[in-house]
Amino acid sequence: MTAVHVDTVAAASGDPDREQPWAELGLRADEYARIREILGRRPTSSELAMYSVMWSEHCSYKSSKVHLRQFGEKTTDQMREQLLVGIGENAGVVDIGEGWAVTFKIESHNHPSYVEPYQGAATGVGGIVRDIMSMGARPLAVMDPLRFGALDHPDTARVLPGVVAGIGGYGNCLGLPNIGGEVVFDSCYQGNPLVNALCVGALRAEDIHLAKASGTGNKVVLFGARTGGDGIGGVSVLASETFEDAGPSKRPSVQVGDPFAEKVLIECSLELYAAGVVDGIQDLGGAGLSCATSELASNGDGGMRVQLDRVPLRDSSLTPEEILMSESQERMMAIVRPEHLEGFLAITDRWEVEATVLGEVTDGDHLQVYWHDDLVVDVPPRSVAHDGPVYERPLARPGYLDELQAHNTRVLPRPVGGPGLREDLLALLGSPDGCDLSWVTQQYDRYVRGNTARAMPDDAGVVRVDEETGRGVALATDCNGRFAKLDPYAGAQLALAEAYRNVATTGARPLAVSDCLNFGSPEDPGVMWQFAQAVTGLADGCQQLGVPVTGGNVSFYNQTGDTAIHPTPVVAVLGVVDDVADTNGSGWSLPGQSLYLLGRTREELDGSAWAHVVHAHLGGRPPRVDLAAEERLAGTLLAASRAGLVHSAHDLSAGGLAVALAEGVLRHDIGATVSLAGLRERDGVDDFAALFSESTARVLVAVPPEHAEAFEELCAAEGQEVLALGTTGSEGPESLVVEGAFQVSAAELRTAHSGVIEAALAS
Amino acid sequence: MRIGVVTFPGSLDDGDAQRAVRLAGGEPVPLWHADSGDTLLHGLDGVILPGGFSYGDYLRCGAIARFSPVMGAIIPAAQAGLPVLGICNGFQVLCESHLLPGALVRNDHQQFLCRDQLLRIERTDTAWTSDFTPGQEVLIALKNGEGGYVADEATLDELEAEGRVVARYLEVNPNGSRRDIAGVSNARGNVVGLMPHPEHCVEAGFGPSLDGLPFFTSVLRQAVLA
């Protein structure tokens, strides 16, 4: 074994002026000074490593904290009623009734997925699943909102297949159904693809576990995979300082996943929880042991002493700093009472999971880390985990925005007559964002565990939680980055509204929100303004809809040079369903059903899929946000679904009514015959706007004819705008017939819709 | 009627297989990979090896599971006539165990594929297919990365001649399987390997159909008759 020069607390006191590589580790001069002030001496190299990762943007939320506070401040007491655990823990927990609690969270793994698409995406899934596990829950399903550069860009052919294979390779092997998400292509994501991952899990409300180290003498146990040199970023600076030639070099800074180890870890952890031998639990994700030890200790009421040389290693040459920083996957840390230790180890043995007692909870107030006999870390844990720097970054409304908003779609030539409308519909269906995504989704197992009631391409994923009663949850994730670029406040609310609506179409009652806020550099005042606007918009919107934000993630620095991605606040909404077997699909499976459009159509084409696909245009103002209308719509859908009046329901979003109708036809190859006359007359729009406008708070509902009257009465009672459009099915071959305008067969729709991604990747 | 369902580390559809047995009217009995011994299978009317990635399948799929203690008990019992159904990874384990001929290789298109797959049931005198009618077409969930069934021509000819092709893919061959083979049996018909997943097709509202249920009712009915 290599002799390692270890920088100790004693050495730090005796050698106060030693030069330290704080800048290389990403710390600012004032941050380094603050560390010295907290400790009353220079940090050891291990302490410096810990602070540098824990005070990074990713772990400390130092640029976003001042804005994210709004999520808590705007959560009313009424919204809090069904919140069992709110923001700040590994994931929020929501009460869904009958003694069940559900936990869900969405997170980003953007940068690693660009560097190494397969492993980056795979470990993104692994990380979010461990967050859910560490709440004490059994993970139920995953979802993946993905954004790539232009489909025809050569690098997309590298990133897209790798990301999809990585998500599939990890999730399929882990045994979690993938029930939805998004796939978006836009050149703004060219050097910055967004790979977001959501996991949802369930537990009995009384079984919630928290990341907290309490009880003097309780054992600190590390279990799961061994620690290796993967996922060490800036710490290599320290490593190269302490020794020159020895040791492994060029370690990947992207972690490598082992889904089998994670599957075993899930089953093992659930057995540990069930046996009642776990007092506190934390997963090891970003910042590895630095994060787990400091957060557990910080959340507890005492200190912690850890013997770092006991950590089982894959690579015996790792230094203490590297062990503290390593982001090796599939590891967990538990706080275990001494009397439970034997039972704990019996269970980990049964699953052949390595478990090591690293140390114990102390009655002090410091986190102390030893390397053999040397004290290498001696810090107040709160200063590492929770009291990091907080910045009020300058923000400024971007100068380009006035011009962008003025440059609206009124100048664009519109399709002429039925043939023109038909042509534009086919163009939208065959566009990268509008096409059939089965090339992606068929690489994911949607059936495993047997509880999936709805998955892609339905509007929301639906999974059963309780096998006896059928109670379960519906989940959707959404964001239209174009809208957010035009107006980030409205864009965030539109993302919320769409996800909320998608959940409501299934017949679920929306309950809670998690968000993944993907933005450019916080050091750019324009980006920071977008961020502040989006957070405020989302917090205001959640307050109005009565759905609390339970947690989430911020991803900054998604930009290349000076060019940031569109602001992309991806919003996940979770709803509860009494019986998942009764939920509505997005397409009709029978002819002769009455088709209704709920909601009002305005001429709103700015930022639309039509402007993007047909004219490569982005400008103007996004559609009007009307959250009161969204709430009314959700109420109507819930009431109608409970009354058994709904055959299918499909949200209107990108591509408007035209795309919703076409997707409804394609779902089960049953046509539709509709008239736009009523819409023209009531809403004062022409056929083009009726078909392609993206006004919000609208849903296309198919109703069994025998329930049509009851459905109309229910809408009237709810104050819901409703318009009969026509019926499902068509004369002759199954077709979409828009009376007086055009007709297109299901076969032709499918030809336009299918094989788009395959063809682009093959070229 | 009691049907054992094996859990290897990395098994994923063991819970689904247990549920399918229950919904078919049987009693599922969990079997742990590390268990062994002569009495392990006493009182069981059949055993299911479920889908998943046993031991991670980082080597050839099923290659390690074949040497597990529980397989030490199952292999001789299967040779003696105990009904055994291997689904997906279980099929791979049965081939590795030489209870069934041939092997399963990476899908010809090199991707994992999850789809609702049409099959034709070719043989109805096995322990696991007797509740189907000959030639019945069924829609079964399929999901695999290494589902391409291969064997040498002589073996394939022999399987065809002896009527041991249990199910065949219709319309689409999803993985490059030789002669569209989705499942095969041993000569006696008590051991069946199947690449698609009938355990995901047993409950209304979950999965593409209810066409998976007869696989499980067949073995229970046979147990009654026996």
mmCIF file of C-alpha atoms in Angstrom, chain A residues 169 171-175 257-261 263-264 350-352 439 441-454 464 467 580-581, chain B residues 7-14 16 19 22 32-34 53-56 58 111-116 141-143 200 203-208:
data_model
loop_
_atom_site.group_PDB
_atom_site.id
_atom_site.type_symbol
_atom_site.label_atom_id
_atom_site.label_comp_id
_atom_site.label_asym_id
_atom_site.label_seq_id
_atom_site.Cartn_x
_atom_site.Cartn_y
_atom_site.Cartn_z
ATOM 1 C CA GLY A 169 -30.265 -0.532 -18.573
ATOM 2 C CA GLY A 171 -34.159 0.962 -14.431
ATOM 3 C CA ASN A 172 -35.032 -2.318 -16.147
ATOM 4 C CA CYS A 173 -32.409 -4.203 -14.181
ATOM 5 C CA LEU A 174 -33.555 -2.518 -10.974
ATOM 6 C CA GLY A 175 -37.088 -3.707 -11.572
ATOM 7 C CA GLY A 257 -23.667 2.292 -11.824
ATOM 8 C CA ASP A 258 -24.396 -1.289 -10.781
ATOM 9 C CA PRO A 259 -28.173 -1.731 -10.885
ATOM 10 C CA PHE A 260 -27.972 -5.254 -9.496
ATOM 11 C CA ALA A 261 -26.265 -3.896 -6.375
ATOM 12 C CA LYS A 263 -31.806 -3.852 -6.471
ATOM 13 C CA VAL A 264 -30.298 -5.916 -3.686
ATOM 14 C CA ARG A 350 -28.606 -12.611 4.175
ATOM 15 C CA TRP A 351 -28.586 -10.240 1.193
ATOM 16 C CA GLU A 352 -24.791 -10.514 0.945
ATOM 17 C CA TRP A 439 -38.341 4.079 -30.024
ATOM 18 C CA THR A 441 -40.297 4.116 -24.454
ATOM 19 C CA GLN A 442 -40.091 0.551 -25.740
ATOM 20 C CA GLN A 443 -36.583 0.366 -24.300
ATOM 21 C CA TYR A 444 -38.088 0.744 -20.835
ATOM 22 C CA ASP A 445 -39.885 -1.982 -18.896
ATOM 23 C CA ARG A 446 -43.297 -0.531 -18.047
ATOM 24 C CA TYR A 447 -44.800 -3.729 -16.664
ATOM 25 C CA VAL A 448 -42.502 -4.953 -13.897
ATOM 26 C CA ARG A 449 -44.164 -5.258 -10.448
ATOM 27 C CA GLY A 450 -47.559 -5.552 -12.114
ATOM 28 C CA ASN A 451 -48.962 -2.300 -10.736
ATOM 29 C CA THR A 452 -48.768 -0.112 -13.820
ATOM 30 C CA ALA A 453 -52.251 0.991 -14.828
ATOM 31 C CA ARG A 454 -51.174 3.743 -17.240
ATOM 32 C CA ARG A 464 -51.255 1.106 -7.876
ATOM 33 C CA GLU A 467 -53.300 -4.064 -4.054
ATOM 34 C CA VAL A 580 -56.303 2.946 -10.537
ATOM 35 C CA ALA A 581 -58.228 0.393 -12.601
ATOM 36 C CA THR B 7 -36.214 -15.429 -5.739
ATOM 37 C CA PHE B 8 -32.626 -15.030 -6.846
ATOM 38 C CA PRO B 9 -30.829 -11.805 -5.942
ATOM 39 C CA GLY B 10 -31.797 -9.697 -8.942
ATOM 40 C CA SER B 11 -35.113 -11.448 -9.611
ATOM 41 C CA LEU B 12 -37.644 -8.787 -10.546
ATOM 42 C CA ASP B 13 -40.884 -10.485 -11.490
ATOM 43 C CA ASP B 14 -41.009 -12.882 -8.546
ATOM 44 C CA ASP B 16 -45.729 -10.803 -10.163
ATOM 45 C CA ARG B 19 -49.611 -12.804 -7.745
ATOM 46 C CA ARG B 22 -52.742 -16.492 -6.474
ATOM 47 C CA TRP B 32 -34.921 -18.452 -1.668
ATOM 48 C CA HIS B 33 -31.927 -18.937 -3.956
ATOM 49 C CA ALA B 34 -29.649 -20.033 -1.139
ATOM 50 C CA PHE B 53 -31.405 -10.346 -13.844
ATOM 51 C CA SER B 54 -30.299 -13.120 -11.497
ATOM 52 C CA TYR B 55 -27.044 -12.190 -9.752
ATOM 53 C CA GLY B 56 -26.926 -9.187 -12.091
ATOM 54 C CA TYR B 58 -23.118 -9.670 -15.775
ATOM 55 C CA GLN B 111 -31.762 -3.072 -27.761
ATOM 56 C CA PHE B 112 -33.949 -3.943 -24.831
ATOM 57 C CA LEU B 113 -37.513 -4.182 -26.108
ATOM 58 C CA CYS B 114 -40.789 -3.900 -24.196
ATOM 59 C CA ARG B 115 -43.929 -4.456 -26.288
ATOM 60 C CA ASP B 116 -47.297 -6.164 -26.340
ATOM 61 C CA ALA B 141 -46.245 -8.560 -22.554
ATOM 62 C CA LEU B 142 -42.705 -9.034 -23.795
ATOM 63 C CA LYS B 143 -39.609 -7.352 -22.366
ATOM 64 C CA HIS B 200 -48.046 -9.442 -16.452
ATOM 65 C CA GLU B 203 -55.372 -8.819 -14.051
ATOM 66 C CA ALA B 204 -57.861 -6.454 -15.714
ATOM 67 C CA GLY B 205 -56.453 -2.937 -15.909
ATOM 68 C CA PHE B 206 -52.831 -4.047 -15.611
ATOM 69 C CA GLY B 207 -51.005 -5.336 -18.655
ATOM 70 C CA PRO B 208 -52.242 -5.754 -22.224
#
